Coordinates of C-alpha atoms and ligand atoms in Angstrom, one line a residue:
M1452 CA 198.6 187.9 115.4
Y1453 CA 201.9 187.1 113.5
S1454 CA 205.1 188.9 113.9
T1455 CA 206.5 190.0 110.6
G1456 CA 209.3 187.5 110.6
D1457 CA 206.8 184.6 110.6
Y1458 CA 205.9 184.6 107.0
Q1459 CA 209.1 183.1 105.8
H1460 CA 208.7 180.3 108.2
I1461 CA 205.1 179.7 107.4
W1462 CA 205.6 179.8 103.6
G1463 CA 208.6 177.5 104.0
S1464 CA 206.5 174.9 105.8
C1465 CA 203.8 175.2 103.1
L1466 CA 206.4 174.6 100.4
Q1467 CA 207.6 171.5 102.3
L1468 CA 204.0 170.1 102.2
I1469 CA 203.5 171.1 98.6
K1470 CA 206.8 169.5 97.5
G1471 CA 205.5 166.2 98.7
R1472 CA 202.3 166.6 96.7
V1473 CA 203.2 167.7 93.3
P1474 CA 205.7 166.3 90.8
P1475 CA 209.2 167.7 91.1
Q1476 CA 209.0 169.5 87.8
T1477 CA 205.8 171.2 88.7
Y1478 CA 207.3 172.2 92.0
S1479 CA 210.3 173.8 90.4
T1480 CA 208.3 175.5 87.7
W1481 CA 205.4 176.9 89.7
F1482 CA 206.3 177.0 93.3
Q1483 CA 210.0 177.8 93.6
P1484 CA 209.6 181.2 91.9
I1485 CA 207.0 182.3 94.5
K1486 CA 208.3 184.6 97.1
A1487 CA 206.6 185.2 100.5
I1488 CA 206.8 189.0 101.1
S1489 CA 204.7 189.8 104.2
I1490 CA 202.0 189.0 106.5
T1491 CA 199.3 191.6 107.4
D1492 CA 195.7 191.7 108.2
G1493 CA 195.1 188.0 108.2
A1494 CA 196.7 187.6 104.8
L1495 CA 199.9 186.1 103.6
F1496 CA 201.3 188.0 100.6
L1497 CA 203.0 186.0 97.9
Q1498 CA 204.8 187.6 95.0
V1499 CA 204.7 185.9 91.6
P1500 CA 206.6 186.8 88.4
N1501 CA 203.7 187.9 86.3
K1502 CA 200.0 187.9 85.7
F1503 CA 200.1 184.8 83.6
F1504 CA 201.9 183.0 86.3
Y1505 CA 199.2 184.1 88.8
D1506 CA 196.4 182.9 86.5
W1507 CA 198.0 179.5 86.1
L1508 CA 198.5 179.1 89.9
D1509 CA 195.0 180.3 90.5
S1510 CA 193.4 177.9 88.1
H1511 CA 195.6 174.9 88.9
Y1512 CA 197.0 175.1 92.4
K1513 CA 194.6 177.2 94.4
E1514 CA 193.6 174.4 96.6
T1515 CA 197.1 173.0 96.9
I1516 CA 198.3 176.3 98.2
Q1517 CA 195.4 177.3 100.3
G1518 CA 195.2 173.7 101.7
S1519 CA 198.8 173.6 102.7
L1520 CA 198.5 177.0 104.4
R1521 CA 195.5 175.8 106.4
E1522 CA 197.4 172.8 107.5
V1523 CA 200.4 174.8 108.6
T1524 CA 198.6 177.6 110.4
G1525 CA 195.3 175.8 111.2
N1526 CA 193.3 179.0 110.8
G1527 CA 191.7 181.2 108.2
L1528 CA 194.8 183.0 107.0
V1529 CA 194.1 183.9 103.3
I1530 CA 196.6 184.4 100.5
K1531 CA 197.0 187.5 98.5
Y1532 CA 199.1 187.7 95.4
T1533 CA 201.2 190.5 94.2
V1534 CA 202.8 190.7 90.8
L1535 CA 206.1 192.4 90.3
L1536 CA 205.5 195.0 87.7
T1537 CA 208.8 196.1 86.1
D1538 CA 207.7 199.1 84.0
V1539 CA 206.0 201.2 86.5
P1540 CA 207.1 203.6 89.2
S1541 CA 208.3 201.9 92.2
A1542 CA 205.5 203.1 94.5
E1543 CA 203.0 201.1 92.4
K1544 CA 205.3 198.3 91.8
E1545 CA 203.4 195.7 93.6
K1546 CA 199.8 195.3 92.7
I1547 CA 197.4 193.0 94.5
I1548 CA 195.6 191.0 92.0
E1549 CA 193.1 189.1 94.1
S1550 CA 192.6 187.4 97.3
I1551 CA 191.1 184.1 97.8
P1552 CA 187.9 184.2 99.9
E1553 CA 188.5 182.8 103.4
N1554 CA 186.1 179.9 103.2
Y1555 CA 187.0 179.0 99.6
Y1556 CA 189.0 176.0 100.5
R1557 CA 187.0 172.9 100.2
S1558 CA 189.0 169.9 101.3
T1559 CA 188.5 166.5 99.8
Y1560 CA 187.8 165.4 103.4
L1561 CA 184.7 167.5 103.5
R1562 CA 183.6 166.1 100.3
S1563 CA 184.2 162.7 101.7
A1564 CA 182.1 163.4 104.7
Q1565 CA 179.2 164.5 102.5
T1566 CA 179.4 161.5 100.3
G1567 CA 180.2 159.1 103.0
M1568 CA 183.6 158.3 101.6
I1569 CA 186.3 157.4 103.9
E1570 CA 189.9 157.8 103.0
R1571 CA 193.3 157.6 104.5
G1572 CA 195.9 160.2 103.7
T1573 CA 195.7 159.7 100.0
R1574 CA 193.3 161.9 98.3
I1575 CA 191.2 161.4 95.3
N1576 CA 191.9 163.8 92.5
E1577 CA 188.6 165.4 91.3
N1578 CA 190.0 165.9 87.9
Y1579 CA 190.5 162.3 87.4
V1580 CA 187.1 161.6 85.9
F1581 CA 186.0 159.7 82.8
E1582 CA 185.1 162.9 81.0
N1583 CA 188.8 164.1 81.1
F1584 CA 190.1 160.7 79.9
V1585 CA 190.8 160.8 76.2
E1586 CA 190.0 157.5 74.5
G1587 CA 192.1 155.9 71.9
N1588 CA 192.9 152.4 70.6
S1589 CA 195.5 152.0 73.4
N1590 CA 193.1 152.4 76.3
Q1591 CA 189.6 151.9 75.0
F1592 CA 189.0 148.5 76.4
A1593 CA 190.4 149.5 79.8
K1594 CA 188.1 152.5 79.9
A1595 CA 185.0 150.6 78.9
A1596 CA 185.6 148.0 81.6
S1597 CA 186.2 150.8 84.1
V1598 CA 182.9 152.5 83.2
A1599 CA 181.1 149.2 83.4
V1600 CA 182.4 148.6 86.9
A1601 CA 181.7 152.2 88.1
N1602 CA 178.1 151.9 87.0
N1603 CA 177.6 148.5 88.5
P1604 CA 180.2 147.9 91.3
G1605 CA 180.4 144.3 92.4
K1606 CA 177.7 143.2 90.0
T1607 CA 179.6 142.8 86.8
P1608 CA 181.7 139.7 86.1
F1609 CA 184.7 142.0 86.3
N1610 CA 185.6 141.4 89.9
P1611 CA 188.3 142.1 90.6
L1612 CA 189.1 144.3 87.6
V1613 CA 192.9 144.5 87.1
I1614 CA 194.3 147.3 85.0
Y1615 CA 197.8 147.0 83.9
G1616 CA 200.1 149.2 81.9
G1617 CA 203.4 151.1 81.9
T1618 CA 204.0 154.2 83.9
G1619 CA 202.2 157.5 83.0
L1620 CA 199.6 155.8 80.8
G1621 CA 196.6 156.6 82.9
K1622 CA 196.1 153.7 85.4
T1623 CA 195.7 156.0 88.4
H1624 CA 193.4 158.3 86.4
L1625 CA 191.1 155.5 85.5
L1626 CA 191.1 154.0 89.0
Q1627 CA 190.1 157.2 90.6
A1628 CA 187.6 157.9 87.8
I1629 CA 185.8 154.8 88.9
G1630 CA 185.7 156.1 92.4
N1631 CA 184.6 159.6 91.4
H1632 CA 181.9 158.3 89.1
A1633 CA 180.5 155.7 91.4
L1634 CA 180.3 158.2 94.2
S1635 CA 178.7 161.0 92.1
T1636 CA 176.1 158.7 90.6
G1637 CA 175.3 157.1 93.9
H1638 CA 176.4 153.7 92.8
A1639 CA 178.6 153.5 95.8
N1640 CA 178.7 155.2 99.2
K1641 CA 182.0 154.2 100.4
V1642 CA 185.0 154.1 98.2
V1643 CA 188.5 153.7 99.4
Y1644 CA 191.4 154.6 97.1
V1645 CA 194.8 153.6 98.4
S1646 CA 198.2 153.0 96.9
S1647 CA 199.7 149.6 97.8
D1648 CA 202.6 151.1 99.6
T1649 CA 200.3 153.2 101.8
F1650 CA 198.2 150.0 102.4
T1651 CA 201.4 148.2 103.5
L1652 CA 202.6 151.1 105.7
D1653 CA 199.1 151.3 107.3
F1654 CA 199.2 147.6 107.9
I1655 CA 202.6 147.7 109.6
A1656 CA 201.5 150.6 111.8
A1657 CA 198.4 148.6 112.7
I1658 CA 200.5 145.6 113.8
Q1659 CA 202.7 147.9 115.9
K1660 CA 199.7 149.4 117.6
N1661 CA 197.9 146.1 118.0
K1662 CA 195.1 147.4 115.8
T1663 CA 195.0 144.9 113.0
T1664 CA 191.3 144.2 113.7
D1665 CA 190.5 147.9 113.1
F1666 CA 192.6 147.8 110.0
S1667 CA 190.7 145.0 108.4
R1668 CA 187.4 146.3 109.5
Y1669 CA 188.1 149.6 107.8
Y1670 CA 188.9 147.9 104.5
R1671 CA 186.1 145.3 104.7
N1672 CA 183.5 148.0 105.1
V1673 CA 183.6 149.6 101.7
D1674 CA 181.6 149.3 98.4
I1675 CA 184.6 149.7 96.2
L1676 CA 188.3 149.2 97.1
L1677 CA 190.7 150.8 94.6
L1678 CA 194.2 149.6 95.2
D1679 CA 196.9 151.2 93.1
D1680 CA 200.2 149.7 92.0
I1681 CA 200.0 146.2 93.5
Q1682 CA 203.5 145.4 92.3
F1683 CA 204.5 146.9 95.6
F1684 CA 203.0 143.8 97.2
Q1685 CA 205.8 141.7 95.8
N1686 CA 207.6 139.8 98.5
K1687 CA 205.6 141.4 101.3
E1688 CA 204.0 138.2 102.5
Q1689 CA 202.2 139.4 105.6
T1690 CA 200.6 142.2 103.7
Q1691 CA 199.5 139.9 101.0
E1692 CA 198.0 137.5 103.6
Q1693 CA 196.0 140.4 105.1
F1694 CA 195.0 141.6 101.7
F1695 CA 193.9 138.1 100.7
H1696 CA 191.5 137.9 103.6
I1697 CA 190.1 141.4 102.9
F1698 CA 189.8 140.5 99.3
N1699 CA 187.9 137.3 99.9
D1700 CA 185.6 139.0 102.3
L1701 CA 184.8 141.8 99.9
Y1702 CA 184.4 139.4 97.0
Q1703 CA 182.0 137.2 98.9
H1704 CA 179.9 140.3 99.8
N1705 CA 179.8 141.4 96.1
R1706 CA 181.9 144.4 96.8
Q1707 CA 184.0 145.7 93.9
I1708 CA 187.8 145.5 93.9
V1709 CA 189.9 147.2 91.3
L1710 CA 193.6 146.8 91.1
T1711 CA 196.4 148.3 89.0
T1712 CA 199.8 147.1 88.3
D1713 CA 202.7 148.0 86.0
R1714 CA 203.1 144.5 84.6
P1715 CA 200.8 141.6 83.8
P1716 CA 199.6 140.0 87.0
M1717 CA 201.2 136.7 86.0
E1718 CA 204.6 138.3 85.9
L1719 CA 204.4 139.6 89.5
K1720 CA 207.1 137.8 91.2
G1721 CA 206.9 137.0 94.9
L1722 CA 203.1 137.0 94.9
Q1723 CA 201.4 134.1 96.6
D1724 CA 199.9 131.5 94.3
R1725 CA 196.5 131.9 95.8
L1726 CA 196.5 135.6 95.1
L1727 CA 197.7 135.0 91.6
S1728 CA 195.0 132.4 91.0
R1729 CA 192.4 135.0 92.2
F1730 CA 193.7 137.4 89.6
Q1731 CA 193.6 134.7 87.0
S1732 CA 189.9 134.4 87.4
S1733 CA 189.5 138.1 87.0
L1734 CA 189.3 140.4 84.1
T1735 CA 192.7 141.9 83.2
V1736 CA 192.7 144.9 80.8
D1737 CA 195.8 146.6 79.6
I1738 CA 196.7 150.2 78.6
Q1739 CA 199.2 150.6 75.8
P1740 CA 201.2 153.7 75.0
P1741 CA 199.0 156.1 73.0
D1742 CA 199.3 156.4 69.2
L1743 CA 199.8 159.7 67.4
E1744 CA 196.2 160.5 67.1
T1745 CA 195.5 159.9 70.7
R1746 CA 198.5 162.0 71.7
I1747 CA 197.1 164.8 69.6
A1748 CA 193.7 164.5 71.1
I1749 CA 195.1 164.5 74.6
L1750 CA 197.1 167.7 73.9
N1751 CA 194.1 169.4 72.4
K1752 CA 192.0 168.5 75.4
K1753 CA 194.6 169.7 77.9
A1754 CA 195.1 172.9 76.0
T1755 CA 191.4 173.6 75.9
A1756 CA 191.1 172.8 79.5
D1757 CA 193.8 175.3 80.3
G1758 CA 192.2 177.9 78.0
L1759 CA 195.2 177.8 75.7
D1760 CA 195.1 178.3 72.0
L1761 CA 198.0 176.2 70.8
P1762 CA 198.9 176.4 67.1
Y1763 CA 198.3 173.1 65.3
D1764 CA 201.9 172.7 64.2
V1765 CA 203.0 173.0 67.9
I1766 CA 200.6 170.3 68.9
E1767 CA 201.8 168.1 66.1
F1768 CA 205.4 168.7 67.0
I1769 CA 204.9 167.7 70.6
A1770 CA 202.8 164.7 69.7
E1771 CA 205.4 163.5 67.3
N1772 CA 208.3 164.0 69.6
V1773 CA 207.1 163.2 73.1
T1774 CA 205.9 159.7 72.6
S1775 CA 206.6 157.6 75.7
N1776 CA 203.7 158.4 78.0
I1777 CA 201.0 160.9 78.9
R1778 CA 202.7 162.2 82.0
E1779 CA 205.6 163.4 79.9
L1780 CA 203.2 164.9 77.4
E1781 CA 201.7 167.0 80.2
G1782 CA 205.1 167.8 81.6
F1783 CA 206.2 169.1 78.3
L1784 CA 203.2 171.3 77.9
I1785 CA 203.7 172.8 81.4
R1786 CA 207.4 173.4 80.7
M1787 CA 206.6 175.2 77.5
L1788 CA 204.0 177.3 79.2
A1789 CA 206.3 178.3 82.0
Y1790 CA 209.0 179.2 79.4
S1791 CA 206.6 181.3 77.4
S1792 CA 205.4 183.0 80.5
L1793 CA 208.7 183.8 82.0
M1794 CA 210.4 184.8 78.8
Q1795 CA 207.2 186.6 77.6
V1796 CA 207.2 185.0 74.2
D1797 CA 204.4 183.4 72.3
I1798 CA 204.0 179.7 72.0
E1799 CA 205.1 178.9 68.6
L1800 CA 206.9 176.1 66.9
D1801 CA 210.3 177.6 67.5
L1802 CA 209.6 177.8 71.2
A1803 CA 208.4 174.2 71.3
R1804 CA 211.6 173.1 69.5
K1805 CA 213.8 175.1 71.9
V1806 CA 212.1 173.6 75.0
F1807 CA 212.3 170.2 73.4
R1808 CA 216.1 170.5 72.8
E1809 CA 216.6 171.6 76.3
T1810 CA 215.3 168.3 77.5
G1811 CA 218.3 166.8 75.9
A1812 CA 216.2 164.7 73.6
V1813 CA 216.9 164.4 69.9
E1814 CA 214.1 165.6 67.6
K1815 CA 212.6 163.1 65.3
K1816 CA 213.0 164.5 61.9
G1817 CA 209.4 164.1 61.4
I1818 CA 207.8 160.9 60.3
V1819 CA 206.8 160.1 56.8
S1820 CA 203.3 160.9 55.9
I1821 CA 201.1 158.0 54.7
E1822 CA 200.6 159.9 51.4
D1823 CA 204.3 159.9 50.8
I1824 CA 204.4 156.1 51.5
Q1825 CA 201.6 155.6 49.0
K1826 CA 203.5 157.7 46.4
I1827 CA 206.7 155.8 46.9
V1828 CA 205.1 152.4 46.7
G1829 CA 203.0 153.5 43.7
T1830 CA 206.2 154.6 41.8
S1831 CA 208.1 151.5 42.7
Y1832 CA 205.3 149.2 41.5
S1833 CA 204.3 151.6 38.6
I1834 CA 200.8 151.8 39.9
N1835 CA 198.7 154.9 40.3
L1836 CA 197.1 155.9 43.6
D1837 CA 193.6 155.1 42.5
S1838 CA 194.5 151.5 41.9
L1839 CA 196.5 151.3 45.1
V1840 CA 193.6 152.3 47.3
G1841 CA 190.9 150.9 44.9
K1842 CA 189.4 147.5 44.6
S1843 CA 191.6 145.9 42.0
R1844 CA 192.8 142.5 43.1
T1845 CA 195.4 141.8 40.4
K1846 CA 198.5 140.2 41.9
E1847 CA 200.7 143.2 41.3
V1848 CA 198.3 145.7 42.8
A1849 CA 197.4 143.5 45.7
E1850 CA 201.0 143.1 46.6
A1851 CA 201.7 146.8 46.3
R1852 CA 198.8 147.6 48.5
M1853 CA 199.9 145.1 51.2
V1854 CA 203.4 146.5 51.2
A1855 CA 202.1 150.1 51.4
M1856 CA 200.0 149.2 54.4
Y1857 CA 202.9 147.4 56.0
L1858 CA 205.2 150.3 55.6
A1859 CA 202.5 152.7 56.8
R1860 CA 202.3 150.7 60.0
E1861 CA 206.1 150.6 60.3
H1862 CA 206.8 154.2 59.6
T1863 CA 203.9 156.3 60.8
N1864 CA 202.3 156.4 64.1
L1865 CA 198.8 156.0 62.7
S1866 CA 196.5 153.4 64.1
L1867 CA 195.5 150.4 62.1
K1868 CA 192.0 151.9 61.8
T1869 CA 193.3 155.1 60.3
I1870 CA 195.6 153.3 57.9
G1871 CA 192.6 151.3 56.7
I1872 CA 190.7 154.6 56.0
Y1873 CA 193.6 155.8 53.9
F1874 CA 193.3 152.7 51.8
G1875 CA 189.8 153.2 50.5
G1876 CA 188.1 152.8 53.8
R1877 CA 189.2 149.3 54.5
D1878 CA 188.7 147.7 57.8
H1879 CA 191.5 147.6 60.4
S1880 CA 191.5 143.8 60.2
T1881 CA 192.5 144.0 56.5
V1882 CA 195.5 146.0 57.6
V1883 CA 196.4 143.5 60.2
H1884 CA 196.1 140.8 57.7
A1885 CA 198.2 142.7 55.1
C1886 CA 201.0 143.3 57.7
K1887 CA 201.1 139.7 58.7
C1888 CA 201.2 138.5 55.0
V1889 CA 204.1 140.8 54.3
E1890 CA 206.0 139.6 57.3
D1891 CA 205.4 136.0 56.5
K1892 CA 206.2 136.3 52.9
K1893 CA 209.4 138.2 53.7
T1894 CA 210.8 135.2 55.5
E1895 CA 209.5 132.7 52.9
N1896 CA 210.3 134.4 49.6
S1897 CA 213.7 136.1 49.2
Q1898 CA 212.8 137.9 46.0
F1899 CA 209.8 139.5 47.7
S1900 CA 211.9 140.4 50.6
V1901 CA 214.4 142.2 48.4
R1902 CA 211.6 144.2 46.8
V1903 CA 210.1 145.2 50.1
V1904 CA 213.5 146.2 51.5
S1905 CA 214.3 148.4 48.5
V1906 CA 210.9 150.2 48.8
Q1907 CA 211.5 150.6 52.5
E1908 CA 214.9 152.1 51.8
K1909 CA 213.2 154.8 49.7
V1910 CA 210.7 155.5 52.5
R1911 CA 213.5 155.9 54.9
N1912 CA 215.2 158.3 52.7
A1913 CA 212.1 160.4 52.5
I1914 CA 212.2 161.0 56.3
Ligands
ADP2952 P1 199.9 155.9 85.8 O1 199.1 155.7 87.0 O2 199.5 154.8 84.7 O3 201.3 156.0 86.0 P2 198.5 158.4 85.6 O4 197.1 157.9 85.7 O5 199.1 159.0 86.8 O6 199.4 157.2 85.1 O7 198.5 159.4 84.4 C1 199.5 160.4 84.2 C2 198.9 161.7 83.7 O8 198.4 161.5 82.4 C3 197.8 162.1 84.6 O9 197.8 163.5 84.8 C4 196.6 161.7 83.8 O10 195.5 162.6 84.0 C5 197.0 161.9 82.4 N1 196.4 160.9 81.5 C6 196.7 159.6 81.4 N2 195.9 159.0 80.4 C7 195.1 160.0 80.0 C8 194.1 160.1 79.0 N3 193.7 159.0 78.3 N4 193.4 161.2 78.7 C9 193.8 162.3 79.4 N5 194.8 162.4 80.4 C10 195.4 161.2 80.6
MG2953 MG1 199.8 155.6 89.0

């Protein structure tokens, strides 16, 4: 069916497709090293560096690869993997590990047809479900609102629901989780997930083809409209106009609308006032960067999902050093895995350090532990730990306690709740209050301010 030369071309086209579908780093780590080596008996043979590499591909990108192949060849060509074995006689060098059954590939379109979901181009990621979403202080509220909406689309007061937060913090994950959940529980039959730039492009194409009626019919005919990254709507007046009509229509028919944006809706410049005022009457929930505990929980969860047994010090190291967002956290994990697999070394703290240094970032020396802070404050105020975390309300002890809480918030990544727990199980509102008191008093009372600064200096030196 194929001449032998075809495989390079076929695999090259697959790579092109894959490149547009995975993050650049994933592409260079997991796809560039793959070599197409032959085509025979209805199978395309791909060579991968080692067994670990194969396992990873198989558990994470099976559909990505098989799907792209199907799109390129349009038929049931299967993929077989071979691993280059370096320590064996050359005759046995290439060993076939496994072939993917011909009908394995289940496209999201099929799934859509079964559930009645329509979609355009953009696919819903089946891993983006609530169960895989780790909850922490930073995203709890956004998740709760999303769950509520997914269980009761169009019937809660949260319509539209607007989720906003910085990049890589889980907006798309939550948005698609709403869709997945509503579909799988039968709370909705038609869900459309679309990014705002796709929506815009679709709209422009519809204008060109004189099909704007079809366009709006398509969007008006859904139970839930999930629109990602509406900041792309800024200054696109015609698209906004169209969206406004669709929005009103859906709203009046009690259909659910969920939007995400990377900034608070009121800060979206170039958005028509009437859209803005619609958002104003809606529920806006934000997602903040995750705190240390949430980062640890996320890493644990990802490691478990990948069947990895990461030593705790490695998890802690990553969580303490990769702090900006969750996408980077995942990226780091992948890079470390790739490294360990290609270099055939175990994942240990040294490796984590090495990989981290290669990113060009500077390692944090480690943050101070809350115990150290308590010790330092205790010594400075000549108070023992029991009193510091106990119930005493003498002026001296109360001040020391407030200062210790304040420093714990400044110099650890612990949540307010956890800090409270370290202080004899106090409520997080007590910690909030203490921090505020210290801040106020620092500006009002210079003697107090000097005391705090000198204790803070000691804490800094302990880092
Ligand atoms: P955003 O849309 O806000 O830029 P994404 O939703 O794409 O961010 O999230 C980036 C990555 O981080 C995704 O792989 C997502 O699954 C993961 N992620 C984000 N938040 C969480 C969380 N709370 N628990 C587990 N994974 C998360
Ligand atoms: Mg996103």
